[in-house]
């Protein structure tokens, strides 16, 4: 419920260029439209699905920096390479 509230509120801020969500207990990523996002910090959360993280990050065409350290990614083999390929 808390995660849904977070993503729902973020939908209001389409002008965001930097988003830091370090240590927020995020385990589920929901689609959110932030067309100007350049820097995204999702470090130290509970994100465990690499495929979901890659799909989520591909939505941000202008993303230049991504920090996902400290998440228990299950499909960790090659996670860094796939996620870095999402960057502009």
Tab-separated table of N, CA, C and O in Angstrom:
chain	number	residue	atom	x	y	z
A	1	UNK	N	0.818	-1.194	0.000
A	1	UNK	CA	0.000	0.000	0.000
A	1	UNK	C	0.867	1.265	0.000
A	1	UNK	O	0.573	2.210	-0.698
A	2	UNK	N	1.937	1.236	0.792
A	2	UNK	CA	2.815	2.410	0.864
A	2	UNK	C	3.509	2.642	-0.478
A	2	UNK	O	3.651	3.773	-0.917
A	3	UNK	N	3.916	1.561	-1.137
A	3	UNK	CA	4.569	1.671	-2.432
A	3	UNK	C	3.628	2.269	-3.469
A	3	UNK	O	4.010	3.131	-4.246
A	4	UNK	N	2.370	1.826	-3.477
A	4	UNK	CA	1.382	2.355	-4.424
A	4	UNK	C	1.162	3.850	-4.191
A	4	UNK	O	1.014	4.618	-5.143
A	5	UNK	N	1.159	4.259	-2.939
A	5	UNK	CA	1.003	5.670	-2.597
A	5	UNK	C	2.173	6.483	-3.144
A	5	UNK	O	1.990	7.545	-3.729
A	6	UNK	N	3.387	5.960	-2.983
A	6	UNK	CA	4.584	6.636	-3.483
A	6	UNK	C	4.494	6.846	-4.986
A	6	UNK	O	4.652	7.966	-5.479
A	7	UNK	N	4.226	5.784	-5.752
A	7	UNK	CA	4.180	5.899	-7.213
A	7	UNK	C	3.027	6.798	-7.647
A	7	UNK	O	3.154	7.554	-8.607
A	8	UNK	N	1.910	6.735	-6.949
A	8	UNK	CA	0.779	7.600	-7.269
A	8	UNK	C	1.123	9.065	-7.103
A	8	UNK	O	0.763	9.910	-7.929
A	9	UNK	N	1.846	9.389	-6.051
A	9	UNK	CA	2.228	10.782	-5.819
A	9	UNK	C	3.281	11.259	-6.813
A	9	UNK	O	3.288	12.419	-7.201
A	10	UNK	N	4.170	10.370	-7.227
A	10	UNK	CA	5.213	10.761	-8.182
A	10	UNK	C	4.627	11.140	-9.536
A	10	UNK	O	5.220	11.932	-10.264
A	11	UNK	N	3.486	10.600	-9.871
A	11	UNK	CA	2.858	10.904	-11.166
A	11	UNK	C	2.561	12.400	-11.319
A	11	UNK	O	2.416	12.897	-12.423
A	12	UNK	N	2.493	13.109	-10.222
A	12	UNK	CA	2.214	14.553	-10.260
A	12	UNK	C	3.424	15.389	-10.681
A	12	UNK	O	3.282	16.537	-11.047
A	13	UNK	N	4.611	14.820	-10.570
A	13	UNK	CA	5.848	15.595	-10.731
A	13	UNK	C	6.564	15.254	-12.036
A	13	UNK	O	7.710	14.826	-12.046
A	14	UNK	N	5.920	15.503	-13.146
A	14	UNK	CA	6.464	15.150	-14.454
A	14	UNK	C	7.708	15.953	-14.824
A	14	UNK	O	8.421	15.589	-15.741
A	15	UNK	N	7.993	17.021	-14.117
A	15	UNK	CA	9.136	17.887	-14.406
A	15	UNK	C	10.415	17.430	-13.705
A	15	UNK	O	11.473	18.002	-13.917
A	16	UNK	N	10.336	16.398	-12.869
A	16	UNK	CA	11.505	15.944	-12.101
A	16	UNK	C	12.654	15.529	-13.010
A	16	UNK	O	12.465	14.807	-13.980
A	17	UNK	N	13.849	15.967	-12.665
A	17	UNK	CA	15.056	15.548	-13.366
A	17	UNK	C	15.910	14.632	-12.496
A	17	UNK	O	16.664	13.822	-13.007
A	18	UNK	N	15.799	14.780	-11.188
A	18	UNK	CA	16.552	13.968	-10.236
A	18	UNK	C	15.574	13.367	-9.237
A	18	UNK	O	14.733	14.070	-8.692
A	19	UNK	N	15.722	12.064	-9.004
A	19	UNK	CA	14.857	11.381	-8.055
A	19	UNK	C	15.703	10.441	-7.208
A	19	UNK	O	16.344	9.533	-7.733
A	20	UNK	N	15.739	10.692	-5.904
A	20	UNK	CA	16.504	9.865	-4.972
A	20	UNK	C	15.517	9.157	-4.049
A	20	UNK	O	14.808	9.793	-3.283
A	21	UNK	N	15.488	7.829	-4.159
A	21	UNK	CA	14.602	6.995	-3.345
A	21	UNK	C	15.439	5.945	-2.606
A	21	UNK	O	15.106	4.768	-2.561
A	22	UNK	N	16.517	6.387	-2.006
A	22	UNK	CA	17.426	5.507	-1.279
A	22	UNK	C	16.770	5.000	-0.005
A	22	UNK	O	16.231	5.787	0.774
A	23	UNK	N	16.836	3.686	0.208
A	23	UNK	CA	16.381	3.084	1.452
A	23	UNK	C	14.914	3.294	1.773
A	23	UNK	O	14.554	3.450	2.935
A	24	UNK	N	14.066	3.279	0.767
A	24	UNK	CA	12.632	3.498	0.975
A	24	UNK	C	11.840	2.199	1.117
A	24	UNK	O	10.620	2.235	1.205
A	25	UNK	N	12.518	1.063	1.093
A	25	UNK	CA	11.821	-0.214	1.210
A	25	UNK	C	11.054	-0.610	-0.034
A	25	UNK	O	10.152	-1.437	0.018
A	26	UNK	N	11.404	-0.044	-1.176
A	26	UNK	CA	10.698	-0.324	-2.428
A	26	UNK	C	11.015	-1.741	-2.891
A	26	UNK	O	12.170	-2.122	-3.014
A	27	UNK	N	9.968	-2.507	-3.132
A	27	UNK	CA	10.150	-3.860	-3.649
A	27	UNK	C	9.455	-4.029	-4.996
A	27	UNK	O	9.807	-4.906	-5.775
A	28	UNK	N	8.479	-3.189	-5.270
A	28	UNK	CA	7.704	-3.279	-6.504
A	28	UNK	C	7.802	-1.959	-7.255
A	28	UNK	O	7.619	-0.889	-6.679
A	29	UNK	N	8.086	-2.063	-8.540
A	29	UNK	CA	8.186	-0.881	-9.386
A	29	UNK	C	6.922	-0.756	-10.210
A	29	UNK	O	6.494	-1.720	-10.847
A	30	UNK	N	6.311	0.414	-10.185
A	30	UNK	CA	5.099	0.656	-10.957
A	30	UNK	C	5.396	1.679	-12.032
A	30	UNK	O	6.264	2.530	-11.874
A	31	UNK	N	4.654	1.589	-13.104
A	31	UNK	CA	4.877	2.511	-14.216
A	31	UNK	C	4.538	3.935	-13.797
A	31	UNK	O	3.500	4.203	-13.200
A	32	UNK	N	5.454	4.820	-14.095
A	32	UNK	CA	5.267	6.228	-13.786
A	32	UNK	C	5.921	7.023	-14.924
A	32	UNK	O	6.965	6.635	-15.438
A	33	UNK	N	5.287	8.089	-15.352
A	33	UNK	CA	5.780	8.877	-16.469
A	33	UNK	C	6.533	10.096	-15.948
A	33	UNK	O	5.922	11.047	-15.470
A	34	UNK	N	7.843	10.043	-16.056
A	34	UNK	CA	8.702	11.171	-15.668
A	34	UNK	C	9.626	11.463	-16.849
A	34	UNK	O	10.792	11.072	-16.861
A	35	UNK	N	9.131	12.158	-17.861
A	35	UNK	CA	9.863	12.327	-19.117
A	35	UNK	C	11.170	13.093	-19.015
A	35	UNK	O	12.033	12.949	-19.877
A	36	UNK	N	11.354	13.891	-17.981
A	36	UNK	CA	12.578	14.692	-17.866
A	36	UNK	C	13.616	14.064	-16.934
A	36	UNK	O	14.679	14.640	-16.716
A	37	UNK	N	13.329	12.886	-16.410
A	37	UNK	CA	14.217	12.250	-15.432
A	37	UNK	C	15.578	11.939	-16.033
A	37	UNK	O	15.682	11.327	-17.103
A	38	UNK	N	16.639	12.402	-15.353
A	38	UNK	CA	18.021	12.176	-15.795
A	38	UNK	C	18.808	11.326	-14.795
A	38	UNK	O	19.679	10.572	-15.178
A	39	UNK	N	18.500	11.467	-13.504
A	39	UNK	CA	19.226	10.754	-12.452
A	39	UNK	C	18.225	10.035	-11.566
A	39	UNK	O	17.288	10.650	-11.057
A	40	UNK	N	18.425	8.731	-11.379
A	40	UNK	CA	17.530	7.920	-10.565
A	40	UNK	C	18.351	7.090	-9.586
A	40	UNK	O	19.210	6.318	-9.981
A	41	UNK	N	18.090	7.279	-8.295
A	41	UNK	CA	18.779	6.522	-7.251
A	41	UNK	C	17.752	5.634	-6.542
A	41	UNK	O	16.890	6.121	-5.832
A	42	UNK	N	17.859	4.340	-6.788
A	42	UNK	CA	16.997	3.338	-6.151
A	42	UNK	C	17.820	2.435	-5.236
A	42	UNK	O	17.435	1.296	-4.964
A	43	UNK	N	18.946	2.922	-4.757
A	43	UNK	CA	19.842	2.096	-3.960
A	43	UNK	C	19.240	1.724	-2.607
A	43	UNK	O	18.381	2.423	-2.070
A	44	UNK	N	19.713	0.589	-2.089
A	44	UNK	CA	19.341	0.101	-0.748
A	44	UNK	C	17.832	-0.044	-0.556
A	44	UNK	O	17.276	0.394	0.438
A	45	UNK	N	17.192	-0.675	-1.521
A	45	UNK	CA	15.769	-0.990	-1.418
A	45	UNK	C	15.620	-2.512	-1.421
A	45	UNK	O	16.574	-3.215	-1.108
A	46	UNK	N	14.460	-3.002	-1.766
A	46	UNK	CA	14.194	-4.446	-1.745
A	46	UNK	C	13.803	-4.953	-3.132
A	46	UNK	O	13.037	-5.897	-3.263
A	47	UNK	N	14.352	-4.330	-4.168
A	47	UNK	CA	14.042	-4.711	-5.545
A	47	UNK	C	14.789	-6.009	-5.851
A	47	UNK	O	16.009	-6.061	-5.753
A	48	UNK	N	14.039	-7.043	-6.229
A	48	UNK	CA	14.674	-8.346	-6.433
A	48	UNK	C	14.569	-8.864	-7.858
A	48	UNK	O	15.239	-9.826	-8.214
A	49	UNK	N	13.761	-8.251	-8.691
A	49	UNK	CA	13.580	-8.743	-10.057
A	49	UNK	C	14.302	-7.847	-11.054
A	49	UNK	O	13.893	-6.725	-11.312
A	50	UNK	N	15.384	-8.382	-11.609
A	50	UNK	CA	16.169	-7.626	-12.582
A	50	UNK	C	15.334	-7.238	-13.792
A	50	UNK	O	15.387	-6.091	-14.241
A	51	UNK	N	14.539	-8.157	-14.310
A	51	UNK	CA	13.743	-7.876	-15.509
A	51	UNK	C	12.777	-6.714	-15.261
A	51	UNK	O	12.584	-5.867	-16.137
A	52	UNK	N	12.191	-6.658	-14.087
A	52	UNK	CA	11.270	-5.563	-13.754
A	52	UNK	C	12.017	-4.233	-13.681
A	52	UNK	O	11.509	-3.203	-14.129
A	53	UNK	N	13.234	-4.250	-13.136
A	53	UNK	CA	14.028	-3.029	-13.036
A	53	UNK	C	14.446	-2.536	-14.422
A	53	UNK	O	14.359	-1.344	-14.721
A	54	UNK	N	14.860	-3.463	-15.298
A	54	UNK	CA	15.241	-3.089	-16.662
A	54	UNK	C	14.044	-2.499	-17.392
A	54	UNK	O	14.142	-1.443	-18.020
A	55	UNK	N	12.881	-3.147	-17.298
A	55	UNK	CA	11.664	-2.659	-17.956
A	55	UNK	C	11.287	-1.276	-17.435
A	55	UNK	O	10.935	-0.376	-18.199
A	56	UNK	N	11.376	-1.080	-16.128
A	56	UNK	CA	11.061	0.192	-15.495
A	56	UNK	C	11.974	1.297	-16.017
A	56	UNK	O	11.529	2.371	-16.407
A	57	UNK	N	13.269	1.039	-16.054
A	57	UNK	CA	14.241	2.064	-16.446
A	57	UNK	C	14.182	2.395	-17.928
A	57	UNK	O	14.501	3.513	-18.328
A	58	UNK	N	13.755	1.464	-18.752
A	58	UNK	CA	13.643	1.734	-20.188
A	58	UNK	C	12.583	2.778	-20.499
A	58	UNK	O	12.584	3.377	-21.559
A	59	UNK	N	11.678	3.031	-19.565
A	59	UNK	CA	10.622	4.026	-19.757
A	59	UNK	C	11.170	5.454	-19.746
A	59	UNK	O	10.531	6.371	-20.213
A	60	UNK	N	12.367	5.640	-19.194
A	60	UNK	CA	12.956	6.974	-19.045
A	60	UNK	C	14.006	7.192	-20.133
A	60	UNK	O	15.175	6.877	-19.954
A	61	UNK	N	13.575	7.750	-21.248
A	61	UNK	CA	14.447	7.889	-22.416
A	61	UNK	C	15.675	8.750	-22.173
A	61	UNK	O	16.700	8.552	-22.787
A	62	UNK	N	15.582	9.720	-21.275
A	62	UNK	CA	16.704	10.623	-21.029
A	62	UNK	C	17.549	10.256	-19.828
A	62	UNK	O	18.429	11.015	-19.429
A	63	UNK	N	17.305	9.086	-19.241
A	63	UNK	CA	18.038	8.677	-18.041
A	63	UNK	C	19.530	8.565	-18.324
A	63	UNK	O	19.947	7.893	-19.261
A	64	UNK	N	20.333	9.272	-17.519
A	64	UNK	CA	21.778	9.292	-17.718
A	64	UNK	C	22.522	8.587	-16.592
A	64	UNK	O	23.613	8.078	-16.800
A	65	UNK	N	21.953	8.602	-15.390
A	65	UNK	CA	22.597	7.950	-14.245
A	65	UNK	C	21.578	7.130	-13.486
A	65	UNK	O	20.446	7.567	-13.275
A	66	UNK	N	22.014	5.942	-13.070
A	66	UNK	CA	21.155	5.030	-12.336
A	66	UNK	C	21.972	4.360	-11.246
A	66	UNK	O	23.048	3.833	-11.501
A	67	UNK	N	21.460	4.405	-10.018
A	67	UNK	CA	22.111	3.723	-8.897
A	67	UNK	C	21.120	2.710	-8.333
A	67	UNK	O	20.049	3.080	-7.876
A	68	UNK	N	21.477	1.430	-8.429
A	68	UNK	CA	20.623	0.376	-7.917
A	68	UNK	C	21.385	-0.532	-6.954
A	68	UNK	O	20.960	-1.650	-6.655
A	69	UNK	N	22.494	-0.037	-6.441
A	69	UNK	CA	23.298	-0.823	-5.495
A	69	UNK	C	22.489	-1.153	-4.248
A	69	UNK	O	21.601	-0.406	-3.851
A	70	UNK	N	22.804	-2.291	-3.649
A	70	UNK	CA	22.178	-2.654	-2.386
A	70	UNK	C	20.790	-3.257	-2.519
A	70	UNK	O	20.082	-3.385	-1.530
A	71	UNK	N	20.414	-3.640	-3.729
A	71	UNK	CA	19.138	-4.325	-3.944
A	71	UNK	C	19.425	-5.815	-4.149
A	71	UNK	O	20.395	-6.175	-4.814
A	72	UNK	N	18.580	-6.685	-3.611
A	72	UNK	CA	18.820	-8.134	-3.719
A	72	UNK	C	18.338	-8.705	-5.054
A	72	UNK	O	17.427	-9.534	-5.110
A	73	UNK	N	18.937	-8.256	-6.150
A	73	UNK	CA	18.528	-8.730	-7.471
A	73	UNK	C	18.778	-10.226	-7.593
A	73	UNK	O	19.883	-10.695	-7.370
A	74	UNK	N	17.733	-10.967	-7.961
A	74	UNK	CA	17.833	-12.424	-8.084
A	74	UNK	C	18.560	-12.830	-9.349
A	74	UNK	O	19.324	-13.777	-9.364
A	75	UNK	N	18.299	-12.135	-10.448
A	75	UNK	CA	18.905	-12.459	-11.733
A	75	UNK	C	20.170	-11.625	-11.917
A	75	UNK	O	20.354	-10.989	-12.931
A	76	UNK	N	21.018	-11.625	-10.911
A	76	UNK	CA	22.126	-10.679	-10.854
A	76	UNK	C	23.152	-10.852	-11.968
A	76	UNK	O	23.856	-9.919	-12.291
A	77	UNK	N	23.243	-12.020	-12.577
A	77	UNK	CA	24.216	-12.222	-13.651
A	77	UNK	C	23.888	-11.296	-14.811
A	77	UNK	O	22.842	-11.405	-15.434
A	78	UNK	N	24.739	-10.349	-15.060
A	78	UNK	CA	24.542	-9.425	-16.168
A	78	UNK	C	23.609	-8.264	-15.867
A	78	UNK	O	23.286	-7.492	-16.756
A	79	UNK	N	23.176	-8.114	-14.637
A	79	UNK	CA	22.234	-7.043	-14.287
A	79	UNK	C	22.829	-5.677	-14.598
A	79	UNK	O	22.168	-4.824	-15.175
A	80	UNK	N	24.065	-5.465	-14.216
A	80	UNK	CA	24.690	-4.157	-14.435
A	80	UNK	C	24.722	-3.791	-15.908
A	80	UNK	O	24.395	-2.663	-16.284
A	81	UNK	N	25.107	-4.745	-16.753
A	81	UNK	CA	25.209	-4.463	-18.178
A	81	UNK	C	23.847	-4.140	-18.782
A	81	UNK	O	23.704	-3.209	-19.562
A	82	UNK	N	22.832	-4.908	-18.423
A	82	UNK	CA	21.491	-4.678	-18.972
A	82	UNK	C	20.937	-3.334	-18.514
A	82	UNK	O	20.314	-2.619	-19.282
A	83	UNK	N	21.188	-2.992	-17.273
A	83	UNK	CA	20.673	-1.725	-16.744
A	83	UNK	C	21.443	-0.541	-17.311
A	83	UNK	O	20.857	0.489	-17.622
A	84	UNK	N	22.727	-0.669	-17.482
A	84	UNK	CA	23.506	0.430	-18.042
A	84	UNK	C	23.139	0.657	-19.507
A	84	UNK	O	23.238	1.766	-20.018
A	85	UNK	N	22.661	-0.376	-20.183
A	85	UNK	CA	22.230	-0.233	-21.580
A	85	UNK	C	20.982	0.635	-21.685
A	85	UNK	O	20.669	1.157	-22.751
A	86	UNK	N	20.271	0.822	-20.575
A	86	UNK	CA	19.068	1.666	-20.568
A	86	UNK	C	19.402	3.156	-20.540
A	86	UNK	O	18.532	3.982	-20.768
A	87	UNK	N	20.638	3.477	-20.239
A	87	UNK	CA	21.009	4.885	-20.079
A	87	UNK	C	21.213	5.561	-21.424
A	87	UNK	O	21.653	4.958	-22.383
A	88	UNK	N	20.880	6.845	-21.447
A	88	UNK	CA	21.017	7.642	-22.689
A	88	UNK	C	22.469	7.888	-22.998
A	88	UNK	O	23.299	7.962	-22.159
